Every structure is written in C-alpha cells, then in structure tokens.
Coordinates of C-alpha atoms in Angstrom, one line a residue:
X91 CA -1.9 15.2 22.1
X92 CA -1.0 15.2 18.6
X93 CA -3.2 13.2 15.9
X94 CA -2.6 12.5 12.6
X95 CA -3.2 11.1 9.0
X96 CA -2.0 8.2 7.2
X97 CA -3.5 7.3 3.8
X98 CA -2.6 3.8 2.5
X99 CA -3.9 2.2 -0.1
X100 CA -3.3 -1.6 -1.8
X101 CA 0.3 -1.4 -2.9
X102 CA 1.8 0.3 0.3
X103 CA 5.2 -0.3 1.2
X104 CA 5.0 -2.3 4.3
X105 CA 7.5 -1.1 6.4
X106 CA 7.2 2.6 5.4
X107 CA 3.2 2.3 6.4
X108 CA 2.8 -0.4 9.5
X109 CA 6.1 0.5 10.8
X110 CA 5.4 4.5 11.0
X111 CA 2.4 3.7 12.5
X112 CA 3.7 1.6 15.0
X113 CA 6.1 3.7 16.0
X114 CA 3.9 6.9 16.5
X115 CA 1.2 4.7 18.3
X116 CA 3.7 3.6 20.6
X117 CA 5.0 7.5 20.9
X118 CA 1.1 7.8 21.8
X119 CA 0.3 9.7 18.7
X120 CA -3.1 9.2 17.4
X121 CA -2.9 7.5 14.1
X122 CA -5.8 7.1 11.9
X123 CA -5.3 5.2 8.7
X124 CA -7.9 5.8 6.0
X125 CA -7.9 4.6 2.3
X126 CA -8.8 5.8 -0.8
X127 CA -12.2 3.5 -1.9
X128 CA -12.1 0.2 -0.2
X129 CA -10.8 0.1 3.4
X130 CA -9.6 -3.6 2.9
X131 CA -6.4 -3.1 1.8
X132 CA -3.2 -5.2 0.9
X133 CA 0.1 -3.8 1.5
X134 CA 2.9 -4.5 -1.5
X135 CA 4.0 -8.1 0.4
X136 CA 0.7 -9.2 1.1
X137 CA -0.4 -8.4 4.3
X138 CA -4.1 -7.9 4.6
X139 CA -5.4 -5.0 6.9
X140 CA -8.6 -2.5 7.2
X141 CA -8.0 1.3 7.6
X142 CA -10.2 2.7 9.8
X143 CA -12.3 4.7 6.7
X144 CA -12.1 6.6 4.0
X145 CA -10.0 9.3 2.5
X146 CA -13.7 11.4 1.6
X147 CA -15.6 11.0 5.5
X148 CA -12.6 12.6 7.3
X149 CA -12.7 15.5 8.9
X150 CA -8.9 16.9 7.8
X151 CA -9.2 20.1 10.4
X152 CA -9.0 17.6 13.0
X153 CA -5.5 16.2 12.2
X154 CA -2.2 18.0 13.1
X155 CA -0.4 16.3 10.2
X156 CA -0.3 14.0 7.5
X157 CA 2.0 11.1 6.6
X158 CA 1.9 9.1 3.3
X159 CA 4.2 6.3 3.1
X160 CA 6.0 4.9 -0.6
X161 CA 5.6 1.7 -2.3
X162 CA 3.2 0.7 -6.1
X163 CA 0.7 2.7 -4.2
X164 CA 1.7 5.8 -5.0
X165 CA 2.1 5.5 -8.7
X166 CA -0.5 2.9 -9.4
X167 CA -3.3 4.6 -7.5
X168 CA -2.4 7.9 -5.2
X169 CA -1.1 9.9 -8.3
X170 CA -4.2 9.7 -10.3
X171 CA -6.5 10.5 -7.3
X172 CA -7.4 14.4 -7.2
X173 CA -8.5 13.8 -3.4
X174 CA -5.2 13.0 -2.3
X175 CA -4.2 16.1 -3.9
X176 CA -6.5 18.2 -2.4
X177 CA -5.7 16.5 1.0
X178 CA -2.0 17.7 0.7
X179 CA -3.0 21.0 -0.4
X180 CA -5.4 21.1 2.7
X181 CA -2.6 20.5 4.6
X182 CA 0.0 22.2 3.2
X183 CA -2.1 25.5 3.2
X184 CA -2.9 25.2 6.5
X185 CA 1.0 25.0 6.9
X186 CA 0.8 21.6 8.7
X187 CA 3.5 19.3 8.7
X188 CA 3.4 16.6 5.7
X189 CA 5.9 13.7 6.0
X190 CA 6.3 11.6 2.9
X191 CA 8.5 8.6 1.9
X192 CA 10.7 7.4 -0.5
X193 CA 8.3 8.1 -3.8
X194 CA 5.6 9.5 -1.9
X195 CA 6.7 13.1 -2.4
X196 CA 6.4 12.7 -5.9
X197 CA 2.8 13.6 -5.0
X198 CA 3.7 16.4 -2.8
X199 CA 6.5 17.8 -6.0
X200 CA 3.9 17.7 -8.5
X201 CA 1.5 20.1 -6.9
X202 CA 4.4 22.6 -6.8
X203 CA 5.3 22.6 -3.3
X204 CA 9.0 22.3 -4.1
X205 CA 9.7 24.8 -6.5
X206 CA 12.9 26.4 -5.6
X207 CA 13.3 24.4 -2.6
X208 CA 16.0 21.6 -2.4
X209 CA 14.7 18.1 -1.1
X210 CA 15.9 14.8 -0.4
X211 CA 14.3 11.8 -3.3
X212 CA 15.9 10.8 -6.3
X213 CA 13.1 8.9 -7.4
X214 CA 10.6 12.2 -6.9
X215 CA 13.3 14.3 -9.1
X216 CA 13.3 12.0 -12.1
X217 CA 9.4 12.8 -12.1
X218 CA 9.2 16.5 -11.4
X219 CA 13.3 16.9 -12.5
X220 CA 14.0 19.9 -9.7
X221 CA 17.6 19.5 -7.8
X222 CA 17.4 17.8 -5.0
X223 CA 19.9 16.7 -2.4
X224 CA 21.1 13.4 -1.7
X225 CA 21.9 12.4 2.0
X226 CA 21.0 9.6 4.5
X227 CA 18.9 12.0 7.0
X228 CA 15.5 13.2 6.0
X229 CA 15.5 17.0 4.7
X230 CA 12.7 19.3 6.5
X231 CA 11.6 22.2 4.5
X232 CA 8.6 24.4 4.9
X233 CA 6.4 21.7 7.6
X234 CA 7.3 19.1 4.5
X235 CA 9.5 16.0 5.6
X236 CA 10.7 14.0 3.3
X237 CA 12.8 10.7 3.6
X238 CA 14.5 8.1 1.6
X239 CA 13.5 5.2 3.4
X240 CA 11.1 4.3 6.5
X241 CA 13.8 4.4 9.1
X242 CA 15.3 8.0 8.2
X243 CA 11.6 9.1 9.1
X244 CA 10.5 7.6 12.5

C-alpha cells in the first residue's frame, strides 16, 4: 500500500490540505501529516488540528510521495524553512512523486526543478518567472504534479 507525506503548517489552505487528505484516506492511502515546529496547527479559516509530528522525526525513506498543499503557509513559513527544502530535494532525487498546489510549487520552482520544463501555476511563475502553461487539469512532469486548485489534484 502506498504511504505518504503531507506537511502543513498554520496558514494551510483548508480545502487543499483536509480535503486531499480525506480523499487519499478514504482511497486507503496512508497519510501522515507532520508540521514544521509546533504540531498544533491552524489552517487559513481557522480550524484547529494536530499533525501527527514533526517535519525533523520522520523517517522520509518510508514515504512513497509527498504532497504539500497552498494557502499563507507557503509564503509566510514553508519558503523560509531549509527543511522543507531538503524534504523536496529528498524526494525529488529519489525520483518520487511530489504533488503540489496552487502556490505550493513555488517551493518546488525555486529549488530548480522546473528549469526547462513547462508547468501549470501562475502564481509560482510570477516568483520564479519560467513559462508555464495555463489549463484547468493538473500538468505531470518528471513525478512532480502540480495543480491550480485542490480539486484538479484529488
């Protein structure tokens, strides 16, 4: 059975985090959410919930992929965090799949990881300004998934 990785952190986009893990759980994927330095977390409406640990005690070879949902998050705290970096890198080196949304592959566009490659996020190409493709279904490139909106990903 597959298992994989969801980091959230205070200032997630609800839908694109709870709802993606719904979704998956109900799929019977293994979801584990960790966070990045307090698992009480707050999503960007409100909702109070507890990942399951931290981003630093996993064990990332025992994931088959990683999933990092949009929302302040990624800008107000995922961007300046060299972990979640290296936790994409991990990933991506170990050429297992790494689904982003909406600005989450921002983080996934500064590392590098889309040079030359066309992708689906406007608001990802006005921070790393590379083409990019506009369209409603998500764009797969190189075990990277990448998707407007929470829907276009589940």
């Amino acid at each position: 059975m597959a298992k994989g990785l969801i980091i959230l952190n205070s200032g997630f986009e609800d839908v694109e985090g709870l709802a993606t893990i719904d979704v998956l759980r109900r799929a019977k994927i293994e979801m584990d959410i960790v966070a990045l330095h307090d698992i009480n977390i707050v999503s960007q409406s409100g909702i109070k919930l507890q990942a399951e640990g931290l981003i630093s005690e996993v064990k990332l070879d025992s994931y088959d992929f990683l999933v990092i949902p949009g929302g302040g998050a990624v800008f107000k705290f995922l961007h300046k965090e060299k972990k979640v970096s290296e936790v994409i890198m991990k990933f991506a080196e170990a050429n297992k799949l790494v689904a982003t949304i909406c600005a989450a592959p921002s983080l996934v566009g500064k590392l590098g990881l889309f040079k030359g490659k066309k992708y689906r996020s406007p608001k990802t190409r006005l921070l790393i300004k590379i083409p990019f493709t506009i369209g409603l279904n998500p764009y797969i490139r190189s075990r990277t998934v990448m998707a407007e909106s929470a829907g276009l990903l589940c």
